[in-house]
Short mmCIF file of C-alpha atoms in Angstrom, two decimals:
data_model
loop_
_atom_site.label_atom_id
_atom_site.label_comp_id
_atom_site.label_asym_id
_atom_site.label_seq_id
_atom_site.Cartn_x
_atom_site.Cartn_y
_atom_site.Cartn_z
CA MET A 68 99.21 211.82 204.72
CA LYS A 69 100.07 208.19 205.17
CA ASN A 70 97.62 207.30 202.39
CA ASN A 71 99.27 209.76 200.05
CA PHE A 72 102.61 208.21 200.75
CA VAL A 73 101.29 204.74 199.94
CA LEU A 74 99.82 206.04 196.71
CA LEU A 75 103.08 207.57 195.71
CA ILE A 76 104.89 204.34 196.36
CA VAL A 77 102.31 202.40 194.38
CA SER A 78 102.49 204.74 191.44
CA ALA A 79 106.25 204.62 191.55
CA PHE A 80 106.06 200.84 191.28
CA LEU A 81 103.59 201.03 188.42
CA PHE A 82 105.91 203.40 186.67
CA ALA A 83 108.94 201.24 187.25
CA GLY A 84 107.06 198.10 186.27
CA CYS A 85 106.07 199.56 182.93
CA GLY A 86 109.55 200.70 182.25
CA GLN A 87 110.71 197.13 182.70
CA ALA A 88 107.95 195.62 180.65
CA THR A 89 109.12 197.43 177.56
CA ASP A 90 112.74 196.64 178.26
CA THR A 91 113.65 193.59 176.21
CA GLY A 92 116.63 192.73 178.36
CA ASP A 93 119.42 194.12 176.28
CA GLU A 94 122.58 192.46 177.48
CA SER A 95 124.91 194.06 174.99
CA GLN A 96 126.71 196.07 177.66
CA ASP A 97 127.55 192.93 179.59
CA MET A 98 128.51 191.11 176.46
CA ALA A 99 131.24 193.52 175.58
CA THR A 100 133.07 192.49 178.71
CA THR A 101 132.13 188.82 178.63
CA SER A 102 134.43 186.47 176.85
CA PHE A 103 132.96 183.94 174.47
CA ALA A 104 134.86 181.15 176.19
CA ASP A 105 133.06 181.80 179.48
CA VAL A 106 129.60 181.88 177.95
CA TYR A 107 130.33 178.84 175.86
CA ALA A 108 131.60 176.87 178.85
CA ALA A 109 128.52 177.84 180.87
CA ALA A 110 126.25 176.80 178.00
CA GLU A 111 128.01 173.46 177.65
CA LYS A 112 127.60 172.84 181.35
CA ALA A 113 123.88 173.66 181.25
CA LEU A 114 123.44 171.49 178.18
CA ALA A 115 125.19 168.56 179.85
CA GLU A 116 122.77 168.90 182.77
CA ALA A 117 119.76 168.98 180.41
CA ASN A 118 121.12 165.89 178.63
CA ALA A 119 121.54 164.12 181.94
CA ARG A 120 117.90 164.94 182.68
CA ARG A 121 116.96 163.51 179.27
CA ASN A 122 115.23 166.75 178.38
CA VAL A 123 117.08 168.76 175.75
CA TRP A 124 115.13 171.17 173.59
CA SER A 125 115.43 170.69 169.84
CA LYS A 126 117.38 173.75 168.87
CA THR A 127 119.80 174.07 171.75
CA GLU A 128 122.61 171.85 170.50
CA GLU A 129 122.54 173.29 167.01
CA MET A 130 122.53 176.79 168.47
CA LEU A 131 125.64 176.03 170.47
CA SER A 132 127.44 174.58 167.49
CA ASP A 133 126.39 177.63 165.45
CA ALA A 134 127.90 179.76 168.19
CA LYS A 135 131.18 177.96 167.81
CA THR A 136 131.08 178.41 164.04
CA ALA A 137 130.34 182.12 164.40
CA PHE A 138 133.25 182.48 166.81
CA ASP A 139 135.59 180.65 164.46
CA ASN A 140 134.48 183.03 161.71
CA GLY A 141 135.35 186.01 163.88
CA ASP A 142 131.77 187.10 164.53
CA ASP A 143 132.11 187.43 168.31
CA ASP A 144 128.83 189.26 168.89
CA ALA A 145 126.75 186.63 167.11
CA ALA A 146 128.75 183.88 168.81
CA ILE A 147 128.05 185.28 172.27
CA ASP A 148 124.38 185.87 171.47
CA LEU A 149 123.93 182.28 170.29
CA ALA A 150 125.84 180.75 173.18
CA THR A 151 123.87 182.87 175.65
CA GLU A 152 120.58 181.76 174.13
CA ALA A 153 121.69 178.12 174.15
CA LYS A 154 122.63 178.43 177.82
CA LEU A 155 119.28 180.00 178.73
CA GLN A 156 117.35 177.32 176.86
CA ALA A 157 119.33 174.51 178.44
CA GLU A 158 118.70 176.01 181.88
CA LEU A 159 114.99 176.36 181.15
CA ALA A 160 114.85 172.71 180.08
CA VAL A 161 116.39 171.71 183.41
CA THR A 162 113.91 173.95 185.24
CA GLN A 163 111.12 172.26 183.31
CA ALA A 164 112.43 168.81 184.26
CA ASP A 165 112.67 169.86 187.92
CA PHE A 166 109.11 171.12 187.89
CA GLU A 167 107.81 168.03 186.13
CA GLU A 168 109.46 165.73 188.65
CA ASP A 169 106.33 166.15 190.78
CA ALA A 170 103.88 167.95 188.51
CA TRP A 171 103.17 164.92 186.30
CA ARG A 172 101.39 163.17 189.16
CA SER A 173 98.67 165.80 189.27
CA ARG A 174 97.68 164.86 185.70
CA VAL A 175 97.31 161.12 186.17
CA LEU A 176 93.84 159.92 185.32
CA ALA A 177 92.05 158.30 188.19
CA GLU A 178 88.76 156.47 188.09
CA MET B 43 99.05 135.83 153.08
CA SER B 44 97.98 136.86 149.64
CA GLY B 45 94.27 136.21 150.13
CA ARG B 46 92.10 139.25 150.06
CA THR B 47 90.22 138.19 153.15
CA GLU B 48 93.38 138.02 155.17
CA ARG B 49 94.75 141.14 153.67
CA THR B 50 91.78 143.21 154.64
CA MET B 51 91.63 141.83 158.09
CA GLY B 52 92.63 145.14 159.58
CA TYR B 53 89.46 146.51 158.13
CA ARG B 54 87.44 143.55 159.28
CA VAL B 55 88.67 143.87 162.81
CA ILE B 56 87.41 147.39 163.02
CA LYS B 57 83.94 146.22 162.23
CA LYS B 58 83.81 144.03 165.28
CA ILE B 59 82.42 145.69 168.26
CA LEU B 60 83.69 144.58 171.59
CA PRO B 61 81.41 145.69 174.34
CA LEU B 62 82.84 147.80 177.10
CA SER B 63 81.89 145.11 179.56
CA ILE B 64 84.51 142.74 178.20
CA PHE B 65 87.25 145.29 178.60
CA ILE B 66 86.25 146.16 182.10
CA GLY B 67 84.85 142.78 183.12
CA LEU B 68 87.97 140.80 182.21
CA THR B 69 90.02 142.35 184.88
CA PHE B 70 87.53 143.53 187.43
CA ALA B 71 89.01 141.29 190.07
CA ALA B 72 92.45 142.75 189.56
CA SER B 73 91.31 146.35 189.84
CA ALA B 74 91.24 146.16 193.60
CA MET B 75 95.03 146.17 193.53
CA ALA B 76 96.70 149.48 192.95
CA GLY B 77 98.64 149.88 189.74
CA PRO B 78 98.44 149.12 186.04
CA GLU B 79 94.90 147.77 185.97
CA GLU B 80 93.51 150.83 187.71
CA ASP B 81 95.39 153.02 185.26
CA ARG B 82 94.06 151.09 182.29
CA LEU B 83 90.48 151.10 183.51
CA ALA B 84 90.65 154.83 184.17
CA ILE B 85 91.82 155.43 180.62
CA VAL B 86 89.19 153.13 179.09
CA LYS B 87 86.54 154.94 181.11
CA TYR B 88 87.82 158.34 180.10
CA TYR B 89 87.55 157.67 176.36
CA ALA B 90 84.30 155.73 176.68
CA GLU B 91 82.70 158.71 178.41
CA ARG B 92 84.22 161.26 176.10
CA PHE B 93 83.31 159.38 172.91
CA PRO B 94 80.11 157.53 173.77
CA ASP B 95 79.34 156.87 170.09
CA VAL B 96 82.70 155.26 169.30
CA PRO B 97 82.74 151.48 169.85
CA LEU B 98 85.70 150.63 172.03
CA GLN B 99 87.61 148.45 169.54
CA GLU B 100 87.45 151.39 167.12
CA PHE B 101 90.11 153.18 169.16
CA ALA B 102 92.58 150.72 167.64
CA ASN B 103 92.12 152.66 164.40
CA GLY B 104 93.48 155.92 165.70
CA LEU B 105 92.16 159.07 164.10
CA TYR B 106 89.90 157.05 161.80
CA ALA B 107 87.70 156.39 164.81
CA PHE B 108 86.68 160.05 164.73
CA ASP B 109 87.16 161.29 161.19
CA GLU B 110 84.63 160.04 158.64
CA ASP B 111 86.34 161.53 155.55
CA ALA B 112 89.80 160.32 156.46
CA ARG B 113 88.30 156.96 157.32
CA GLU B 114 86.84 156.47 153.86
CA GLN B 115 90.17 157.18 152.20
CA TRP B 116 91.86 154.86 154.63
CA ILE B 117 89.49 151.97 153.95
CA GLU B 118 90.04 152.46 150.23
CA MET B 119 93.76 152.30 150.80
CA GLU B 120 93.32 148.92 152.50
CA ASP B 121 92.43 147.40 149.11
CA PHE B 122 96.07 147.66 148.11
CA PRO B 123 97.79 148.41 151.38
CA PRO B 124 101.22 150.02 150.99
CA TYR B 125 102.57 147.94 153.90
CA GLU B 126 102.09 144.73 151.97
CA ILE B 127 105.57 144.79 150.45
CA ALA B 128 107.02 145.14 153.94
CA ILE B 129 105.15 142.02 155.05
CA GLU B 130 106.53 140.06 152.12
CA ASP B 131 110.06 141.39 152.61
CA GLY B 132 109.74 140.73 156.31
CA GLN B 133 108.69 137.15 155.78
CA ALA B 134 111.65 136.51 153.47
CA LEU B 135 114.04 138.08 155.97
CA PHE B 136 112.44 136.22 158.84
CA GLU B 137 112.77 132.86 157.13
CA ALA B 138 116.29 133.34 155.78
CA PRO B 139 118.78 131.43 157.95
CA PHE B 140 121.66 133.21 159.68
CA ALA B 141 125.26 132.37 158.73
CA ASN B 142 125.33 129.80 161.54
CA GLY B 143 122.29 128.01 160.13
CA LYS B 144 119.88 129.14 162.85
CA SER B 145 117.05 131.59 162.29
CA TYR B 146 114.71 134.03 164.04
CA ALA B 147 112.30 131.19 164.71
CA ASP B 148 114.84 129.74 167.16
CA CYS B 149 114.77 132.88 169.31
CA PHE B 150 111.03 133.18 169.89
CA ALA B 151 108.25 131.14 171.41
CA ASN B 152 106.13 129.33 168.82
CA GLY B 153 108.80 129.90 166.21
CA GLY B 154 107.97 133.63 166.31
CA ILE B 155 104.56 133.17 164.72
CA GLY B 156 101.66 134.96 166.39
CA VAL B 157 103.61 136.19 169.40
CA ARG B 158 103.36 139.96 169.22
CA GLN B 159 100.57 140.20 171.79
CA ASP B 160 103.05 139.20 174.53
CA TYR B 161 105.41 142.12 173.86
CA PRO B 162 106.78 144.11 175.51
CA TYR B 163 107.42 141.98 178.56
CA PHE B 164 109.63 142.45 181.58
CA ASP B 165 112.70 140.24 181.38
CA THR B 166 113.33 139.38 185.03
CA ASP B 167 116.83 138.00 184.50
CA ALA B 168 118.03 140.99 182.51
CA GLY B 169 116.02 143.40 184.66
CA GLU B 170 114.68 145.33 181.70
CA VAL B 171 111.72 145.71 179.36
CA MET B 172 112.02 143.63 176.21
CA THR B 173 110.25 144.90 173.11
CA LEU B 174 109.70 142.82 170.00
CA GLU B 175 112.11 144.97 168.01
CA LEU B 176 114.83 144.72 170.64
CA MET B 177 114.33 140.96 170.73
CA ILE B 178 114.81 140.78 166.96
CA ASN B 179 118.17 142.47 167.28
CA ARG B 180 119.17 140.47 170.36
CA CYS B 181 118.42 137.38 168.31
CA ARG B 182 120.72 138.63 165.58
CA GLU B 183 123.42 139.51 168.08
CA SER B 184 123.36 136.11 169.76
CA ASN B 185 123.71 134.50 166.34
CA GLY B 186 126.67 136.62 165.33
CA GLU B 187 124.76 138.90 162.97
CA GLU B 188 125.05 142.68 162.77
CA LEU B 189 122.45 144.83 164.46
CA LEU B 190 119.79 146.50 162.32
CA PRO B 191 118.59 150.10 162.71
CA TYR B 192 115.45 150.22 164.84
CA GLN B 193 113.19 152.69 163.14
CA ILE B 194 112.79 151.67 159.50
CA GLY B 195 114.05 149.19 156.96
CA ASP B 196 114.65 145.46 157.43
CA LEU B 197 113.90 145.40 161.14
CA ALA B 198 110.60 147.23 160.63
CA ALA B 199 109.76 144.75 157.86
CA ILE B 200 110.46 141.74 160.07
CA SER B 201 108.36 143.36 162.78
CA ALA B 202 105.59 143.91 160.19
CA TYR B 203 105.59 140.24 159.27
CA MET B 204 105.50 139.22 162.93
CA ALA B 205 102.64 141.67 163.53
CA TYR B 206 100.82 140.23 160.54
CA THR B 207 101.04 136.68 161.89
CA SER B 208 99.65 137.98 165.18
CA ARG B 209 96.61 139.76 163.78
CA GLY B 210 93.47 139.13 165.75
CA ASN B 211 95.36 138.05 168.86
CA THR B 212 94.51 139.94 172.01
CA ILE B 213 97.17 142.16 173.57
CA ASN B 214 98.20 140.66 176.85
CA VAL B 215 101.05 142.62 178.40
CA LYS B 216 101.86 141.67 181.97
CA VAL B 217 103.31 143.73 184.79
CA PRO B 218 104.01 141.17 187.50
CA GLN B 219 103.06 142.87 190.74
CA ASP B 220 105.40 140.65 192.73
CA ASN B 221 108.36 141.98 190.75
CA PRO B 222 109.34 145.45 192.00
CA ALA B 223 111.66 146.03 189.04
CA ALA B 224 108.83 145.37 186.56
CA VAL B 225 106.49 147.64 188.48
CA ALA B 226 109.18 150.33 188.55
CA ALA B 227 109.70 150.06 184.77
CA TYR B 228 105.97 150.42 184.23
CA GLU B 229 105.80 153.41 186.58
CA THR B 230 108.71 155.10 184.79
CA GLY B 231 106.89 154.65 181.49
CA LYS B 232 103.77 156.12 183.02
CA GLN B 233 105.74 159.08 184.33
CA TYR B 234 107.16 159.69 180.85
CA TYR B 235 103.68 159.59 179.39
CA TYR B 236 102.38 162.27 181.76
CA THR B 237 105.49 164.47 181.79
CA ARG B 238 105.63 167.69 179.82
CA ARG B 239 108.80 168.12 177.81
CA GLY B 240 110.35 170.09 175.00
CA GLN B 241 110.29 173.80 174.35
CA LEU B 242 106.57 173.62 173.52
CA ASN B 243 105.88 172.02 176.91
CA PHE B 244 103.65 169.13 175.86
CA ALA B 245 103.15 165.72 177.46
CA CYS B 246 101.87 162.70 175.52
CA ILE B 247 98.52 163.30 177.20
CA SER B 248 98.32 166.91 176.02
CA CYS B 249 97.55 165.71 172.50
CA HIS B 250 96.46 162.10 172.73
CA LEU B 251 94.34 162.16 175.85
CA GLN B 252 93.14 165.71 176.51
CA SER B 253 92.88 166.63 172.82
CA ALA B 254 92.10 163.29 171.14
CA GLY B 255 89.73 163.82 168.23
CA LEU B 256 90.68 167.49 167.83
CA LYS B 257 92.67 168.86 164.92
CA LEU B 258 96.19 170.21 164.77
CA ARG B 259 96.16 172.03 161.47
CA ALA B 260 94.56 169.36 159.23
CA ASP B 261 95.64 166.39 161.32
CA ARG B 262 93.25 164.84 163.76
CA LEU B 263 94.79 163.54 166.97
CA SER B 264 94.44 159.87 167.83
CA SER B 265 93.62 158.46 171.24
CA SER B 266 96.19 156.73 173.42
CA LEU B 267 93.74 153.93 173.98
CA GLY B 268 94.53 151.45 171.21
CA HIS B 269 97.77 153.24 170.34
CA ALA B 270 99.81 150.05 170.49
CA THR B 271 97.68 147.69 168.39
CA HIS B 272 98.82 148.34 164.84
CA TRP B 273 102.61 148.70 164.63
CA PRO B 274 104.68 148.95 162.57
CA VAL B 275 102.83 151.48 160.45
CA TYR B 276 103.14 152.70 156.88
CA ARG B 277 102.72 156.42 157.29
CA SER B 278 101.99 158.46 154.17
CA LYS B 279 104.00 161.28 155.69
CA TRP B 280 107.03 158.97 155.97
CA GLY B 281 106.47 157.14 152.69
CA GLU B 282 107.65 153.94 154.35
CA ILE B 283 106.96 151.58 157.19
CA GLY B 284 108.28 152.52 160.62
CA THR B 285 108.18 151.26 164.19
CA LEU B 286 106.32 152.64 167.19
CA GLN B 287 109.55 154.07 168.54
CA LYS B 288 110.09 155.98 165.31
CA ARG B 289 106.78 157.61 166.12
CA PHE B 290 107.91 158.35 169.69
CA ALA B 291 110.92 160.16 168.28
CA GLU B 292 108.73 162.08 165.84
CA CYS B 293 106.38 163.13 168.65
CA ASN B 294 109.39 164.42 170.58
CA VAL B 295 110.53 166.46 167.60
CA GLN B 296 107.05 167.89 167.17
CA VAL B 297 107.13 169.35 170.68
CA PHE B 298 110.66 170.70 170.10
CA SER B 299 112.34 168.06 172.21
CA LYS B 300 115.50 166.19 171.22
CA PRO B 301 114.42 162.59 170.63
CA LEU B 302 115.90 159.81 172.72
CA GLU B 303 117.66 156.83 171.18
CA ALA B 304 115.40 154.10 169.79
CA GLN B 305 115.13 151.28 172.35
CA SER B 306 116.50 153.51 175.10
CA ILE B 307 115.29 152.49 178.56
CA GLU B 308 112.87 155.44 178.56
CA TYR B 309 111.25 154.56 175.24
CA ARG B 310 111.03 150.89 176.18
CA ASN B 311 109.37 151.72 179.49
CA LEU B 312 106.98 154.07 177.69
CA GLU B 313 106.13 151.32 175.21
CA TYR B 314 105.55 148.96 178.14
CA PHE B 315 103.08 151.38 179.74
CA LEU B 316 101.41 152.39 176.50
CA THR B 317 100.94 148.80 175.32
CA TYR B 318 99.54 147.81 178.69
CA MET B 319 96.90 150.50 178.18
CA SER B 320 95.89 148.60 175.00
CA ASN B 321 95.48 145.28 176.80
CA GLY B 322 92.28 143.58 175.67
CA PHE B 323 92.50 145.03 172.16
CA GLU B 324 93.04 142.85 169.12
CA LEU B 325 96.24 143.36 167.19
CA ASN B 326 95.56 144.84 163.74
CA GLY B 327 98.99 145.64 162.42
CA PRO B 328 100.68 146.47 160.26
CA ALA B 329 98.49 149.39 159.32
CA THR B 330 98.42 152.57 157.29
CA ARG B 331 98.18 156.05 158.71
CA ARG B 332 98.29 159.51 157.23
CA MET C 37 94.90 213.16 198.17
CA ARG C 38 92.81 213.21 195.03
CA LYS C 39 95.36 215.44 193.41
CA ILE C 40 98.10 212.94 194.01
CA LEU C 41 95.98 210.09 192.70
CA THR C 42 95.25 212.04 189.52
CA LEU C 43 98.84 212.97 189.18
CA SER C 44 100.12 209.44 189.64
CA LEU C 45 97.57 208.06 187.20
CA LEU C 46 98.53 210.73 184.72
CA VAL C 47 102.19 209.89 185.12
CA PHE C 48 101.37 206.23 184.81
CA PHE C 49 99.37 206.48 181.61
CA THR C 50 101.54 209.00 179.84
CA SER C 51 104.58 206.89 180.60
CA VAL C 52 102.89 203.76 179.33
CA GLN C 53 101.41 205.19 176.17
CA PRO C 54 104.47 205.33 173.93
CA GLY C 55 105.76 201.91 174.92
CA LEU C 56 102.49 200.03 174.54
CA ALA C 57 100.43 201.39 171.73
CA ASP C 58 102.04 204.19 169.74
CA ASP C 59 98.49 204.74 168.53
CA ALA C 60 97.43 201.80 166.36
CA PRO C 61 100.00 199.39 164.94
CA THR C 62 100.88 200.08 161.32
CA ALA C 63 99.60 197.85 158.54
CA GLU C 64 103.15 196.69 158.00
CA ALA C 65 103.53 195.71 161.65
CA LEU C 66 100.25 193.81 161.52
CA GLU C 67 101.48 191.90 158.48
CA ARG C 68 104.62 190.96 160.28
CA GLY C 69 102.58 189.83 163.27
CA LYS C 70 100.36 187.80 160.99
CA ALA C 71 103.38 186.10 159.44
CA ILE C 72 104.56 185.09 162.91
CA ALA C 73 101.08 183.73 163.71
CA PHE C 74 100.84 181.70 160.51
CA THR C 75 104.41 180.43 160.11
CA ARG C 76 104.98 176.91 161.40
CA ALA C 77 108.48 177.60 162.63
CA LYS C 78 107.33 180.71 164.53
CA GLY C 79 104.06 181.12 166.41
CA ASN C 80 102.20 178.49 164.37
CA CYS C 81 99.00 179.75 166.05
CA LEU C 82 97.00 178.27 163.16
CA ALA C 83 97.97 174.79 164.29
CA CYS C 84 95.49 175.14 167.12
CA HIS C 85 93.36 178.24 166.51
CA LEU C 86 90.96 179.35 163.82
CA ILE C 87 92.17 182.72 162.56
CA GLN C 88 90.49 184.77 159.88
CA GLY C 89 92.57 184.67 156.69
CA GLY C 90 94.42 181.51 157.68
CA GLU C 91 94.09 178.13 156.00
CA LEU C 92 94.06 174.66 157.53
CA ALA C 93 93.42 175.90 161.03
CA GLY C 94 93.22 173.41 163.87
CA ASN C 95 90.62 173.36 166.63
CA TYR C 96 92.86 172.35 169.50
CA GLY C 97 92.29 175.78 171.06
CA PRO C 98 89.45 178.32 170.77
CA PRO C 99 88.96 180.44 167.62
CA LEU C 100 90.73 183.77 167.83
CA LEU C 101 87.79 186.14 167.51
CA LEU C 102 86.65 189.31 169.26
CA MET C 103 90.01 189.56 170.92
CA LYS C 104 89.50 193.14 172.13
CA THR C 105 86.34 192.00 173.91
CA ARG C 106 88.06 189.03 175.45
CA PHE C 107 91.19 190.99 176.31
CA PRO C 108 90.27 194.69 176.69
CA ASP C 109 93.76 195.23 178.06
CA ARG C 110 96.45 194.38 175.53
CA ALA C 111 98.81 193.57 178.38
CA ASP C 112 96.57 190.69 179.47
CA LEU C 113 96.70 189.19 175.99
CA ARG C 114 100.45 189.58 175.95
CA ALA C 115 100.72 187.87 179.32
CA GLN C 116 98.54 185.03 178.03
CA ILE C 117 100.79 184.45 175.03
CA TRP C 118 103.95 184.88 177.10
CA ASP C 119 102.89 182.20 179.58
CA ALA C 120 99.28 181.05 179.64
CA SER C 121 99.94 178.76 182.62
CA VAL C 122 100.02 181.76 184.96
CA ARG C 123 96.28 182.21 184.53
CA GLU C 124 95.47 178.58 183.88
CA PRO C 125 97.99 176.09 185.27
CA THR C 126 96.62 173.16 183.23
CA THR C 127 96.70 174.95 179.87
CA ARG C 128 98.21 173.14 176.88
CA MET C 129 99.25 176.40 175.26
CA PRO C 130 103.04 176.64 174.85
CA PRO C 131 104.64 179.41 176.94
CA TYR C 132 105.93 181.49 174.03
CA GLY C 133 107.79 183.98 176.18
CA ARG C 134 108.82 181.96 179.22
CA HIS C 135 110.27 179.22 177.02
CA ARG C 136 111.79 181.69 174.58
CA ILE C 137 109.93 180.19 171.62
CA LEU C 138 109.58 183.70 170.24
CA THR C 139 111.64 186.79 171.03
CA GLU C 140 110.09 189.66 172.99
CA ASP C 141 109.93 191.73 169.79
CA GLU C 142 108.20 188.92 167.93
CA ILE C 143 105.70 188.58 170.77
CA ASP C 144 104.92 192.29 170.57
CA LEU C 145 104.22 192.04 166.84
CA LEU C 146 102.16 188.91 167.38
CA VAL C 147 100.12 190.52 170.16
CA ASP C 148 99.34 193.50 167.94
CA PHE C 149 98.06 191.20 165.24
CA ILE C 150 96.05 188.90 167.52
CA HIS C 151 94.57 191.89 169.36
CA SER C 152 93.37 193.25 166.00
CA LEU C 153 91.25 190.15 165.35
#
């Protein structure tokens, strides 16, 4: 009986896991209630941090300025999408810099 | 400077074969100390083991050390090297006096002739790494002249002339172990070299150490050993002569990373480390590359 | 016991089927995946890997051949492209998913194409 229960739990997880794997993380519901100004401010903050770490990815700054342009042109959805992506990329660049702070040592050639 | 023998010296240099023993033997005594010499010897050993058929001095010729076809084209190009105009322009610029009557020769040891092998060095008073290109602009600044852009143009031409007068000299970058600030600058450069960056997550070593000799699309990757011997470079892809730090910026862009400013502390420290790794090599710049 | 195992496996596979395979990818989808693999601004897989039908391939990474033999499970190939460092921490392969180099939809198209090689 106990084994059956474990199996059920496991299969439930498998099921749930697969459901998530095909979910591409649609954030449109959140976006409707998120203001562009908030996302943009968060992206700017993340970008400033990445700049301070001297590790900005190539497209991030352009993406954020494109977001501003889209917003000025009244295309709020595109503006929020772009600003969100810029924020995520800036955060990932900071994560990368954090990780590399120690990781580089493991690659140093030694005799 | 117009003689064919001199002109083709870059090619001649590659024909010399310096035995591994000189590279390692020169500094054997120093290797007991931790630091730059151990790093350099480890890198020399790595390439020597990985490319047993490539004579060590050949690494100064980048991808042409590994790619026979590209090498033939390159040697042909040396008959009428496209960097020659830059050398001539550079000489004229170098010799032209500033408005105050002084000239570049007043800013450098030996009047600026044949000095490239000593750059970059750690300037103890200023507490920073001094590259040849930065020194050229500092010279201008102290004589009331405007600063020149660092990547291409007049400054690259002056650098090309200074490299040309230094051909055949042996790179001799020093990291004084009794100067913690110099050691720290070197270590920061080393960290940069080994650190992955950009959206594509590459470090300098990803391509130029771990993948040296392999091809990215049609381009073969050069080794880091000997990377600092031949600058500035006329790159066919650029269609003009550019400095080593222009190449740093280009490498950054290629891994989807925003380039840093030319002569930023980071790039200077990287150049300090990278050039130290080429200690013992003969200068053979300016040069041509694909 | 066995009944439950069968049942859960059945539930598992039937639930997975539509999301993962939808039978074989269409020719049009494969073309789109191929474009992502060959385009420099997208996957640029050719920069490092030999791929049948592609020109000027690099040899930085292994040739992309027999992919169904090397990755019987499509999900493993997808995971490799999404972030190869999970399986091999020292890999030089860019983490296409983790670093958002490609979108999830683009990765799906790319995986279909690479898996077909």
